[in-house]
Amino acid sequence: MWRPARLRLRQRLMLSVTLLLAVILLAAGVLVIVNAHRAISDEMDSSVTLASDLIEASLTSGDGALVAARELADIGQLRHLCLSLVTDDRAPRPCATDASSQAPTWFAAVTRPAELPERTIRVAPDTLIRVLADPHDEIDETWRDTRGLLGLLLVFYAAILVTVYLLLGRAIVPVRRIDAALRGIEHGRYDMRLPTFTLPEFDGIAAQFNHMAATLAAARDENQRLRDHSLRIQEDERRSLARELHDELGQSLTAIRADAAGILAHRDALPHGVAESARAIADVAARLYDQARVMMRRLRPPGLDELGLTAALEEHIAGWQRTRPDVTFVFDGDDTPDTLTTNTAIHVFRLVQEALTNALRHARPRRISVRLAAHTDRLRVAVSDDGCGFDTDATAPGLGLAGMAERIELLGGEFALTSHPGHGTRVAADVPLDH
């Protein structure tokens, strides 16, 4: 399902400020135009009234008035006015339009008065002088003033946007640092710390964050110490139990088998049925001894302490090959160094042991590959199979996977699991050699 991209904080604030300033700019523009329209209307009314009064005062009655009226009418176009002589046989002269008007059409349309003021002065029974308002010059003058004001508003608008953008860029830096630090905490980087910020709000958040990170780091170190201690105790118990099985149970079973063999050596002198019982005892003791050897190998890999990790893994994989001949096992461990610490060797062995067990139990593979390789100061381990695989996102990790990841984490390494349905599974680890 498609979801629209979420705007970041800086983008949201800039969008809000831009819209707010745009509304303010629009309102200021409307107010300027309304005032310009009102000013032009008032100027036209004043011009027509003043001109009419002056004409009436200057005209005298009689033929002189008529001559003066004709002379005034001949003037025609004045600033803000259009004069024309109207008689019974003569229509008023149309006012000329100013083709060189500087104001744009839209501005002239919104500021031009809906009805132009007009007055007529009678100078004779059949003769009138019409005084009509002409707003072209006033509109041009108003446009020049308005253009400067609107330009100043636009410059102010742009300056505010640039200033807010830069200020938000500086103010948002702490938020970005806090976000990056939180992402680091999410990925287990508890050593991240925030610096001191200028704003007290962010500085308080930084102090709380640093305290939280320090607490988490201390808790992680303590948990890691406890897990390492627990695994060491577990391995020590396994080693001790394997030794007890070898020394006590193994010797006892060997003695039982020897006693049964001694009895069978005198079978001719034995009562009926004693030889069969002795043979059965020897067989049971042999099976118990074989089972004890299997348990000892699982508790403590044979040869791990004496021969090293590679030999122990070869023996372990060979044992699986004998019990699962339907699966091809491939082992490549020639690059494994012989100087691995006991702690690293046992954890890597347990990783491979658990990965093989999971693959054979759940994946139904035909081929399993185990590879160990040393690169500078790192040891890389990979167990891959061509089994059925699974969806890692839809499947919750079990105790086995969690235990493998925990062991690698204790070594200071990195653990990775990749799997896809129908394409097998790969377990990989990268651990330091000097741990």
PDB file of C-alpha atoms in Angstrom, residues 48-203:
ATOM      1  CA  VAL A  48     -14.670  66.977 -10.691  1.00  0.00           C
ATOM      2  CA  THR A  49     -16.150  69.046  -7.859  1.00  0.00           C
ATOM      3  CA  LEU A  50     -13.269  71.517  -7.767  1.00  0.00           C
ATOM      4  CA  ALA A  51     -13.161  71.916 -11.541  1.00  0.00           C
ATOM      5  CA  SER A  52     -16.918  72.434 -11.739  1.00  0.00           C
ATOM      6  CA  ASP A  53     -16.887  75.096  -9.052  1.00  0.00           C
ATOM      7  CA  LEU A  54     -14.033  76.939 -10.723  1.00  0.00           C
ATOM      8  CA  ILE A  55     -15.750  76.846 -14.118  1.00  0.00           C
ATOM      9  CA  GLU A  56     -19.021  78.094 -12.672  1.00  0.00           C
ATOM     10  CA  ALA A  57     -17.220  80.891 -10.895  1.00  0.00           C
ATOM     11  CA  SER A  58     -15.275  81.946 -13.967  1.00  0.00           C
ATOM     12  CA  LEU A  59     -18.151  81.994 -16.434  1.00  0.00           C
ATOM     13  CA  THR A  60     -20.288  85.116 -16.895  1.00  0.00           C
ATOM     14  CA  SER A  61     -23.678  85.321 -18.412  1.00  0.00           C
ATOM     15  CA  GLY A  62     -24.304  86.295 -22.010  1.00  0.00           C
ATOM     16  CA  ASP A  63     -22.263  85.772 -25.099  1.00  0.00           C
ATOM     17  CA  GLY A  64     -19.052  86.011 -23.137  1.00  0.00           C
ATOM     18  CA  ALA A  65     -19.987  82.949 -21.167  1.00  0.00           C
ATOM     19  CA  LEU A  66     -20.666  81.003 -24.315  1.00  0.00           C
ATOM     20  CA  VAL A  67     -17.337  82.014 -25.826  1.00  0.00           C
ATOM     21  CA  ALA A  68     -15.511  81.056 -22.616  1.00  0.00           C
ATOM     22  CA  ALA A  69     -17.335  77.745 -22.521  1.00  0.00           C
ATOM     23  CA  ARG A  70     -16.246  76.958 -26.063  1.00  0.00           C
ATOM     24  CA  GLU A  71     -12.661  77.821 -25.216  1.00  0.00           C
ATOM     25  CA  LEU A  72     -12.778  75.542 -22.178  1.00  0.00           C
ATOM     26  CA  ALA A  73     -14.335  72.756 -24.227  1.00  0.00           C
ATOM     27  CA  ASP A  74     -11.553  73.105 -26.778  1.00  0.00           C
ATOM     28  CA  ILE A  75      -9.040  72.311 -24.032  1.00  0.00           C
ATOM     29  CA  GLY A  76     -10.574  68.829 -23.855  1.00  0.00           C
ATOM     30  CA  GLN A  77      -8.304  66.574 -21.807  1.00  0.00           C
ATOM     31  CA  LEU A  78      -6.853  67.736 -18.483  1.00  0.00           C
ATOM     32  CA  ARG A  79      -5.253  65.859 -15.645  1.00  0.00           C
ATOM     33  CA  HIS A  80      -8.031  63.828 -14.004  1.00  0.00           C
ATOM     34  CA  LEU A  81     -10.645  65.617 -16.175  1.00  0.00           C
ATOM     35  CA  CYS A  82     -12.230  65.483 -19.589  1.00  0.00           C
ATOM     36  CA  LEU A  83     -14.122  68.669 -20.713  1.00  0.00           C
ATOM     37  CA  SER A  84     -16.561  68.733 -23.609  1.00  0.00           C
ATOM     38  CA  LEU A  85     -19.309  71.087 -24.924  1.00  0.00           C
ATOM     39  CA  VAL A  86     -22.785  69.621 -25.302  1.00  0.00           C
ATOM     40  CA  THR A  87     -25.465  71.232 -27.478  1.00  0.00           C
ATOM     41  CA  ASP A  88     -28.689  70.088 -28.991  1.00  0.00           C
ATOM     42  CA  ASP A  89     -26.956  69.286 -32.246  1.00  0.00           C
ATOM     43  CA  ARG A  90     -23.581  68.272 -30.812  1.00  0.00           C
ATOM     44  CA  ALA A  91     -22.899  65.142 -28.730  1.00  0.00           C
ATOM     45  CA  PRO A  92     -20.250  65.215 -25.986  1.00  0.00           C
ATOM     46  CA  ARG A  93     -16.781  64.542 -27.242  1.00  0.00           C
ATOM     47  CA  PRO A  94     -15.447  61.149 -26.071  1.00  0.00           C
ATOM     48  CA  CYS A  95     -12.498  61.233 -23.726  1.00  0.00           C
ATOM     49  CA  ALA A  96      -9.273  59.960 -25.214  1.00  0.00           C
ATOM     50  CA  THR A  97      -7.727  56.852 -23.634  1.00  0.00           C
ATOM     51  CA  ASP A  98      -4.090  56.938 -22.632  1.00  0.00           C
ATOM     52  CA  ALA A  99      -2.406  54.266 -24.736  1.00  0.00           C
ATOM     53  CA  SER A 100       0.871  54.774 -22.888  1.00  0.00           C
ATOM     54  CA  SER A 101      -0.588  53.800 -19.503  1.00  0.00           C
ATOM     55  CA  GLN A 102       2.028  52.237 -17.224  1.00  0.00           C
ATOM     56  CA  ALA A 103      -0.417  50.358 -15.037  1.00  0.00           C
ATOM     57  CA  PRO A 104      -1.204  46.778 -16.029  1.00  0.00           C
ATOM     58  CA  THR A 105      -4.707  45.988 -17.191  1.00  0.00           C
ATOM     59  CA  TRP A 106      -5.628  43.995 -14.097  1.00  0.00           C
ATOM     60  CA  PHE A 107      -4.605  46.818 -11.767  1.00  0.00           C
ATOM     61  CA  ALA A 108      -6.533  49.402 -13.778  1.00  0.00           C
ATOM     62  CA  ALA A 109      -9.586  47.145 -13.770  1.00  0.00           C
ATOM     63  CA  VAL A 110      -9.645  46.651  -9.962  1.00  0.00           C
ATOM     64  CA  THR A 111      -8.846  50.261  -9.039  1.00  0.00           C
ATOM     65  CA  ARG A 112     -10.936  52.121 -11.625  1.00  0.00           C
ATOM     66  CA  PRO A 113     -14.143  53.546 -10.103  1.00  0.00           C
ATOM     67  CA  ALA A 114     -17.247  51.661 -11.169  1.00  0.00           C
ATOM     68  CA  GLU A 115     -18.962  54.957 -12.117  1.00  0.00           C
ATOM     69  CA  LEU A 116     -16.900  57.983 -13.082  1.00  0.00           C
ATOM     70  CA  PRO A 117     -18.013  61.238 -11.436  1.00  0.00           C
ATOM     71  CA  GLU A 118     -19.626  63.661 -13.898  1.00  0.00           C
ATOM     72  CA  ARG A 119     -21.112  67.167 -13.662  1.00  0.00           C
ATOM     73  CA  THR A 120     -22.723  69.450 -16.238  1.00  0.00           C
ATOM     74  CA  ILE A 121     -22.721  73.259 -16.200  1.00  0.00           C
ATOM     75  CA  ARG A 122     -25.315  75.123 -18.239  1.00  0.00           C
ATOM     76  CA  VAL A 123     -23.949  78.182 -19.986  1.00  0.00           C
ATOM     77  CA  ALA A 124     -26.882  78.763 -22.344  1.00  0.00           C
ATOM     78  CA  PRO A 125     -30.372  77.359 -22.778  1.00  0.00           C
ATOM     79  CA  ASP A 126     -29.108  74.874 -25.327  1.00  0.00           C
ATOM     80  CA  THR A 127     -25.434  74.569 -24.306  1.00  0.00           C
ATOM     81  CA  LEU A 128     -23.786  72.617 -21.484  1.00  0.00           C
ATOM     82  CA  ILE A 129     -20.241  71.969 -20.380  1.00  0.00           C
ATOM     83  CA  ARG A 130     -19.700  68.364 -19.217  1.00  0.00           C
ATOM     84  CA  VAL A 131     -16.958  67.777 -16.652  1.00  0.00           C
ATOM     85  CA  LEU A 132     -16.094  64.062 -16.600  1.00  0.00           C
ATOM     86  CA  ALA A 133     -13.482  62.386 -14.377  1.00  0.00           C
ATOM     87  CA  ASP A 134     -10.535  60.777 -16.163  1.00  0.00           C
ATOM     88  CA  PRO A 135      -8.695  58.310 -13.824  1.00  0.00           C
ATOM     89  CA  HIS A 136      -5.865  57.265 -16.187  1.00  0.00           C
ATOM     90  CA  ASP A 137      -3.194  59.535 -14.736  1.00  0.00           C
ATOM     91  CA  GLU A 138      -4.246  58.820 -11.165  1.00  0.00           C
ATOM     92  CA  ILE A 139      -4.208  55.077 -11.812  1.00  0.00           C
ATOM     93  CA  ASP A 140      -0.690  55.345 -13.261  1.00  0.00           C
ATOM     94  CA  GLU A 141       0.492  57.381 -10.296  1.00  0.00           C
ATOM     95  CA  THR A 142      -1.129  54.996  -7.835  1.00  0.00           C
ATOM     96  CA  TRP A 143       0.394  52.034  -9.656  1.00  0.00           C
ATOM     97  CA  ARG A 144       3.883  53.485  -9.330  1.00  0.00           C
ATOM     98  CA  ASP A 145       3.407  53.883  -5.585  1.00  0.00           C
ATOM     99  CA  THR A 146       1.708  50.499  -5.202  1.00  0.00           C
ATOM    100  CA  ARG A 147       4.337  48.744  -7.285  1.00  0.00           C
ATOM    101  CA  GLY A 148       7.059  49.938  -4.979  1.00  0.00           C
ATOM    102  CA  LEU A 149       5.095  48.878  -1.910  1.00  0.00           C
ATOM    103  CA  LEU A 150       4.265  45.436  -3.354  1.00  0.00           C
ATOM    104  CA  GLY A 151       7.893  44.991  -4.368  1.00  0.00           C
ATOM    105  CA  LEU A 152       8.980  45.855  -0.864  1.00  0.00           C
ATOM    106  CA  LEU A 153       6.499  43.309   0.519  1.00  0.00           C
ATOM    107  CA  LEU A 154       7.860  40.635  -1.814  1.00  0.00           C
ATOM    108  CA  VAL A 155      11.424  41.407  -0.789  1.00  0.00           C
ATOM    109  CA  PHE A 156      10.348  41.291   2.844  1.00  0.00           C
ATOM    110  CA  TYR A 157       8.578  37.974   2.192  1.00  0.00           C
ATOM    111  CA  ALA A 158      11.662  36.444   0.564  1.00  0.00           C
ATOM    112  CA  ALA A 159      13.982  37.807   3.254  1.00  0.00           C
ATOM    113  CA  ILE A 160      11.842  36.301   6.004  1.00  0.00           C
ATOM    114  CA  LEU A 161      11.756  32.907   4.254  1.00  0.00           C
ATOM    115  CA  VAL A 162      15.524  32.868   3.797  1.00  0.00           C
ATOM    116  CA  THR A 163      16.103  33.986   7.391  1.00  0.00           C
ATOM    117  CA  VAL A 164      13.684  31.395   8.797  1.00  0.00           C
ATOM    118  CA  TYR A 165      15.238  28.688   6.617  1.00  0.00           C
ATOM    119  CA  LEU A 166      18.736  29.477   7.861  1.00  0.00           C
ATOM    120  CA  LEU A 167      17.635  29.806  11.482  1.00  0.00           C
ATOM    121  CA  LEU A 168      15.754  26.511  11.294  1.00  0.00           C
ATOM    122  CA  GLY A 169      18.826  24.913   9.763  1.00  0.00           C
ATOM    123  CA  ARG A 170      20.872  25.943  12.773  1.00  0.00           C
ATOM    124  CA  ALA A 171      18.127  25.174  15.272  1.00  0.00           C
ATOM    125  CA  ILE A 172      17.459  21.733  13.783  1.00  0.00           C
ATOM    126  CA  VAL A 173      21.079  20.570  14.208  1.00  0.00           C
ATOM    127  CA  PRO A 174      20.456  19.380  17.812  1.00  0.00           C
ATOM    128  CA  VAL A 175      17.398  17.457  16.637  1.00  0.00           C
ATOM    129  CA  ARG A 176      19.467  15.713  13.981  1.00  0.00           C
ATOM    130  CA  ARG A 177      22.155  14.864  16.508  1.00  0.00           C
ATOM    131  CA  ILE A 178      19.565  13.529  18.934  1.00  0.00           C
ATOM    132  CA  ASP A 179      17.961  11.481  16.149  1.00  0.00           C
ATOM    133  CA  ALA A 180      21.340  10.033  15.112  1.00  0.00           C
ATOM    134  CA  ALA A 181      22.171   9.222  18.733  1.00  0.00           C
ATOM    135  CA  LEU A 182      18.826   7.453  19.216  1.00  0.00           C
ATOM    136  CA  ARG A 183      19.434   5.419  16.074  1.00  0.00           C
ATOM    137  CA  GLY A 184      22.822   4.462  17.458  1.00  0.00           C
ATOM    138  CA  ILE A 185      21.213   3.340  20.721  1.00  0.00           C
ATOM    139  CA  GLU A 186      18.713   1.326  18.671  1.00  0.00           C
ATOM    140  CA  HIS A 187      21.619  -0.553  17.081  1.00  0.00           C
ATOM    141  CA  GLY A 188      23.328  -1.189  20.403  1.00  0.00           C
ATOM    142  CA  ARG A 189      25.894   1.628  20.343  1.00  0.00           C
ATOM    143  CA  TYR A 190      25.565   2.588  23.987  1.00  0.00           C
ATOM    144  CA  ASP A 191      28.815   4.562  23.941  1.00  0.00           C
ATOM    145  CA  MET A 192      27.180   7.445  22.048  1.00  0.00           C
ATOM    146  CA  ARG A 193      26.949  10.747  23.912  1.00  0.00           C
ATOM    147  CA  LEU A 194      25.372  14.099  23.060  1.00  0.00           C
ATOM    148  CA  PRO A 195      27.272  17.384  23.445  1.00  0.00           C
ATOM    149  CA  THR A 196      26.140  20.413  25.408  1.00  0.00           C
ATOM    150  CA  PHE A 197      23.597  22.505  23.477  1.00  0.00           C
ATOM    151  CA  THR A 198      22.932  26.223  23.683  1.00  0.00           C
ATOM    152  CA  LEU A 199      19.183  25.926  24.102  1.00  0.00           C
ATOM    153  CA  PRO A 200      18.282  24.750  27.616  1.00  0.00           C
ATOM    154  CA  GLU A 201      15.505  22.473  26.308  1.00  0.00           C
ATOM    155  CA  PHE A 202      17.889  20.532  24.080  1.00  0.00           C
ATOM    156  CA  ASP A 203      20.587  20.586  26.740  1.00  0.00           C
TER     157      ASP A 203
END
